[in-house]
RNA sequence: GUGGCUAUGGUGAAGCGGUUAACACUUACGACUGUGACUCGUACAUACGUGGGUUCGAUCCCCACUAGCCACCCCA
């Protein structure tokens, strides 16, 4: 039995990878339009970093991390998300000393030990962006607008933006208590999971899929009615700025975040097309995180999107590349000539394919067609003698002559 | 961690107790020995996830294991 890959760790094969490259290139292009710079962070971090940032009672930290002790007896973890690492780097390199406002993006694999299912894998990939040092709601609106811009540029209309505010350390505990009290009064109508949630994560009960729970929590208090004046103003201003620039959104006061560090603005891009995995991208403000990690008292906001999920939405599209030219050669001398021409053209930036094994012309034409090449150059004895070969436009099906010269061929095919 | 479903070639699959294990795609070669896409022909599973069992006989029934998928939990 041959060795297979690990459960939940997938290969991204040619044919699929072009889609990924397109997603990544689009993200780089759009994010850089908004002034973001890439940061590359390591895959392994001290376990403590995630315990402190994500929250040590969250499921991610309690049971989903790939953690181990390395040869130096250090407790390390393969990153389950990117924000914590970016903030650690921001603090460690004192980037705030240069400018407290940093706009950073990253992309790469994340690891969570969960049961794989559609749109969820043990090694998955995120593209994320973070802004530090700005409390002003303009930045909230900008981050959201950028995210929508990215999806629009991918040609996707599907994921829609939902926003909410979770309040701050001032007002959230008050709301949390009010919600707990409400849920306790409905305890007998809740599912078993929600009964448990009342104490562990009452907000999550608002997001329950059970019809009974949905009904029971219909009249539940809303976070938005419990925001303190500061948070309320912030949320209102965020909405105004979104409207100012025409970024469409829905308010979802029942939206919950899975990580402990979120404050104030939170958001998700949701779709109905991915089965149980409706969140394609999600994020929010984390005004306390940088200080919690031992950095200066600076606010932050960011998001991460699941690349696999974005790729699933793009499933219908075709991103396959096509070579500019295929050279079909007949005979030993022609094959040498073809190899030489190919290399010369490649040096000029023309993508070229040949047949390596000296097959029949028919066979080579078939191969050219299979590659979906734009042109095919046909060289045999006669052509070498005449120093002129046939150049066939594969889409139009018409053939002309071209001098057997790298520059001439490149010019003919428009390169 | 829990539950449901599924496991036949490179791929999609038919077959459901005794068959040459269908068909399609892909691949290779060929159709007046130098021209693709359409068409046609030929070739391509000693083999039906693994291990047991039932049976005269199992790809087809039963059990276990393993893997995959989907869902719960949780999350991007």
PDB file of N, CA, C and O in Angstrom, chain A residues 161-187:
ATOM      1  N   UNK A 161     -22.520  40.779   3.178  1.00  0.00           N
ATOM      2  CA  UNK A 161     -21.904  41.289   4.408  1.00  0.00           C
ATOM      3  C   UNK A 161     -22.930  41.438   5.519  1.00  0.00           C
ATOM      4  O   UNK A 161     -23.978  42.038   5.330  1.00  0.00           O
ATOM      5  N   UNK A 162     -22.592  40.877   6.660  1.00  0.00           N
ATOM      6  CA  UNK A 162     -23.401  41.071   7.864  1.00  0.00           C
ATOM      7  C   UNK A 162     -22.526  41.718   8.920  1.00  0.00           C
ATOM      8  O   UNK A 162     -21.375  41.311   9.100  1.00  0.00           O
ATOM      9  N   UNK A 163     -23.073  42.695   9.599  1.00  0.00           N
ATOM     10  CA  UNK A 163     -22.279  43.343  10.643  1.00  0.00           C
ATOM     11  C   UNK A 163     -23.034  43.370  11.960  1.00  0.00           C
ATOM     12  O   UNK A 163     -24.244  43.221  12.016  1.00  0.00           O
ATOM     13  N   UNK A 164     -22.279  43.556  12.995  1.00  0.00           N
ATOM     14  CA  UNK A 164     -22.842  43.611  14.339  1.00  0.00           C
ATOM     15  C   UNK A 164     -21.838  44.358  15.205  1.00  0.00           C
ATOM     16  O   UNK A 164     -20.706  44.612  14.789  1.00  0.00           O
ATOM     17  N   UNK A 165     -22.263  44.710  16.399  1.00  0.00           N
ATOM     18  CA  UNK A 165     -21.310  45.244  17.372  1.00  0.00           C
ATOM     19  C   UNK A 165     -21.420  44.417  18.634  1.00  0.00           C
ATOM     20  O   UNK A 165     -22.520  44.095  19.081  1.00  0.00           O
ATOM     21  N   UNK A 166     -20.282  44.057  19.155  1.00  0.00           N
ATOM     22  CA  UNK A 166     -20.241  43.230  20.363  1.00  0.00           C
ATOM     23  C   UNK A 166     -20.020  44.071  21.615  1.00  0.00           C
ATOM     24  O   UNK A 166     -19.952  43.536  22.717  1.00  0.00           O
ATOM     25  N   UNK A 167     -19.880  45.370  21.440  1.00  0.00           N
ATOM     26  CA  UNK A 167     -19.651  46.214  22.609  1.00  0.00           C
ATOM     27  C   UNK A 167     -18.228  46.107  23.108  1.00  0.00           C
ATOM     28  O   UNK A 167     -17.362  45.513  22.467  1.00  0.00           O
ATOM     29  N   UNK A 168     -17.991  46.697  24.244  1.00  0.00           N
ATOM     30  CA  UNK A 168     -16.635  46.759  24.794  1.00  0.00           C
ATOM     31  C   UNK A 168     -16.647  46.167  26.205  1.00  0.00           C
ATOM     32  O   UNK A 168     -17.689  45.741  26.686  1.00  0.00           O
ATOM     33  N   UNK A 169     -15.529  46.136  26.889  1.00  0.00           N
ATOM     34  CA  UNK A 169     -15.507  45.595  28.251  1.00  0.00           C
ATOM     35  C   UNK A 169     -16.439  46.334  29.222  1.00  0.00           C
ATOM     36  O   UNK A 169     -16.742  45.820  30.298  1.00  0.00           O
ATOM     37  N   UNK A 170     -16.881  47.512  28.823  1.00  0.00           N
ATOM     38  CA  UNK A 170     -17.833  48.256  29.645  1.00  0.00           C
ATOM     39  C   UNK A 170     -19.235  47.664  29.523  1.00  0.00           C
ATOM     40  O   UNK A 170     -19.865  47.322  30.507  1.00  0.00           O
ATOM     41  N   UNK A 171     -19.709  47.608  28.289  1.00  0.00           N
ATOM     42  CA  UNK A 171     -21.115  47.258  28.096  1.00  0.00           C
ATOM     43  C   UNK A 171     -21.381  45.775  27.847  1.00  0.00           C
ATOM     44  O   UNK A 171     -22.479  45.298  28.106  1.00  0.00           O
ATOM     45  N   UNK A 172     -20.395  45.049  27.371  1.00  0.00           N
ATOM     46  CA  UNK A 172     -20.684  43.658  27.044  1.00  0.00           C
ATOM     47  C   UNK A 172     -21.108  42.808  28.248  1.00  0.00           C
ATOM     48  O   UNK A 172     -22.060  42.039  28.143  1.00  0.00           O
ATOM     49  N   UNK A 173     -20.407  42.929  29.392  1.00  0.00           N
ATOM     50  CA  UNK A 173     -20.815  42.120  30.541  1.00  0.00           C
ATOM     51  C   UNK A 173     -22.253  42.375  30.961  1.00  0.00           C
ATOM     52  O   UNK A 173     -22.958  41.450  31.374  1.00  0.00           O
ATOM     53  N   UNK A 174     -22.685  43.628  30.816  1.00  0.00           N
ATOM     54  CA  UNK A 174     -24.061  43.961  31.185  1.00  0.00           C
ATOM     55  C   UNK A 174     -25.031  43.211  30.286  1.00  0.00           C
ATOM     56  O   UNK A 174     -25.999  42.603  30.730  1.00  0.00           O
ATOM     57  N   UNK A 175     -24.713  43.239  28.994  1.00  0.00           N
ATOM     58  CA  UNK A 175     -25.580  42.549  28.033  1.00  0.00           C
ATOM     59  C   UNK A 175     -25.559  41.045  28.262  1.00  0.00           C
ATOM     60  O   UNK A 175     -26.593  40.385  28.271  1.00  0.00           O
ATOM     61  N   UNK A 176     -24.375  40.546  28.467  1.00  0.00           N
ATOM     62  CA  UNK A 176     -24.209  39.109  28.669  1.00  0.00           C
ATOM     63  C   UNK A 176     -25.089  38.622  29.816  1.00  0.00           C
ATOM     64  O   UNK A 176     -25.750  37.586  29.729  1.00  0.00           O
ATOM     65  N   UNK A 177     -25.099  39.419  30.891  1.00  0.00           N
ATOM     66  CA  UNK A 177     -25.894  39.062  32.056  1.00  0.00           C
ATOM     67  C   UNK A 177     -27.384  39.116  31.713  1.00  0.00           C
ATOM     68  O   UNK A 177     -28.148  38.222  32.081  1.00  0.00           O
ATOM     69  N   UNK A 178     -27.766  40.162  30.997  1.00  0.00           N
ATOM     70  CA  UNK A 178     -29.179  40.318  30.630  1.00  0.00           C
ATOM     71  C   UNK A 178     -29.632  39.130  29.773  1.00  0.00           C
ATOM     72  O   UNK A 178     -30.724  38.593  29.954  1.00  0.00           O
ATOM     73  N   UNK A 179     -28.751  38.700  28.880  1.00  0.00           N
ATOM     74  CA  UNK A 179     -29.079  37.576  28.002  1.00  0.00           C
ATOM     75  C   UNK A 179     -29.172  36.279  28.794  1.00  0.00           C
ATOM     76  O   UNK A 179     -30.086  35.473  28.602  1.00  0.00           O
ATOM     77  N   UNK A 180     -28.226  36.107  29.715  1.00  0.00           N
ATOM     78  CA  UNK A 180     -28.243  34.914  30.571  1.00  0.00           C
ATOM     79  C   UNK A 180     -29.558  34.822  31.329  1.00  0.00           C
ATOM     80  O   UNK A 180     -30.172  33.758  31.387  1.00  0.00           O
ATOM     81  N   UNK A 181     -29.959  35.960  31.903  1.00  0.00           N
ATOM     82  CA  UNK A 181     -31.195  35.983  32.674  1.00  0.00           C
ATOM     83  C   UNK A 181     -32.376  35.589  31.796  1.00  0.00           C
ATOM     84  O   UNK A 181     -33.235  34.805  32.202  1.00  0.00           O
ATOM     85  N   UNK A 182     -32.372  36.121  30.588  1.00  0.00           N
ATOM     86  CA  UNK A 182     -33.455  35.810  29.659  1.00  0.00           C
ATOM     87  C   UNK A 182     -33.475  34.314  29.325  1.00  0.00           C
ATOM     88  O   UNK A 182     -34.501  33.654  29.371  1.00  0.00           O
ATOM     89  N   UNK A 183     -32.298  33.771  29.038  1.00  0.00           N
ATOM     90  CA  UNK A 183     -32.211  32.359  28.648  1.00  0.00           C
ATOM     91  C   UNK A 183     -32.601  31.437  29.790  1.00  0.00           C
ATOM     92  O   UNK A 183     -33.218  30.389  29.577  1.00  0.00           O
ATOM     93  N   UNK A 184     -32.246  31.826  31.003  1.00  0.00           N
ATOM     94  CA  UNK A 184     -32.601  31.002  32.164  1.00  0.00           C
ATOM     95  C   UNK A 184     -34.116  30.858  32.269  1.00  0.00           C
ATOM     96  O   UNK A 184     -34.633  29.807  32.633  1.00  0.00           O
ATOM     97  N   UNK A 185     -34.807  31.925  31.906  1.00  0.00           N
ATOM     98  CA  UNK A 185     -36.262  31.896  31.961  1.00  0.00           C
ATOM     99  C   UNK A 185     -36.875  30.982  30.904  1.00  0.00           C
ATOM    100  O   UNK A 185     -38.019  30.570  31.009  1.00  0.00           O
ATOM    101  N   UNK A 186     -36.088  30.662  29.877  1.00  0.00           N
ATOM    102  CA  UNK A 186     -36.606  29.834  28.775  1.00  0.00           C
ATOM    103  C   UNK A 186     -35.963  28.458  28.764  1.00  0.00           C
ATOM    104  O   UNK A 186     -36.087  27.728  27.777  1.00  0.00           O
ATOM    105  N   UNK A 187     -35.262  28.145  29.804  1.00  0.00           N
ATOM    106  CA  UNK A 187     -34.411  26.952  29.838  1.00  0.00           C
ATOM    107  C   UNK A 187     -35.096  25.686  29.315  1.00  0.00           C
ATOM    108  O   UNK A 187     -34.514  24.929  28.535  1.00  0.00           O
TER     109      UNK A 187
END
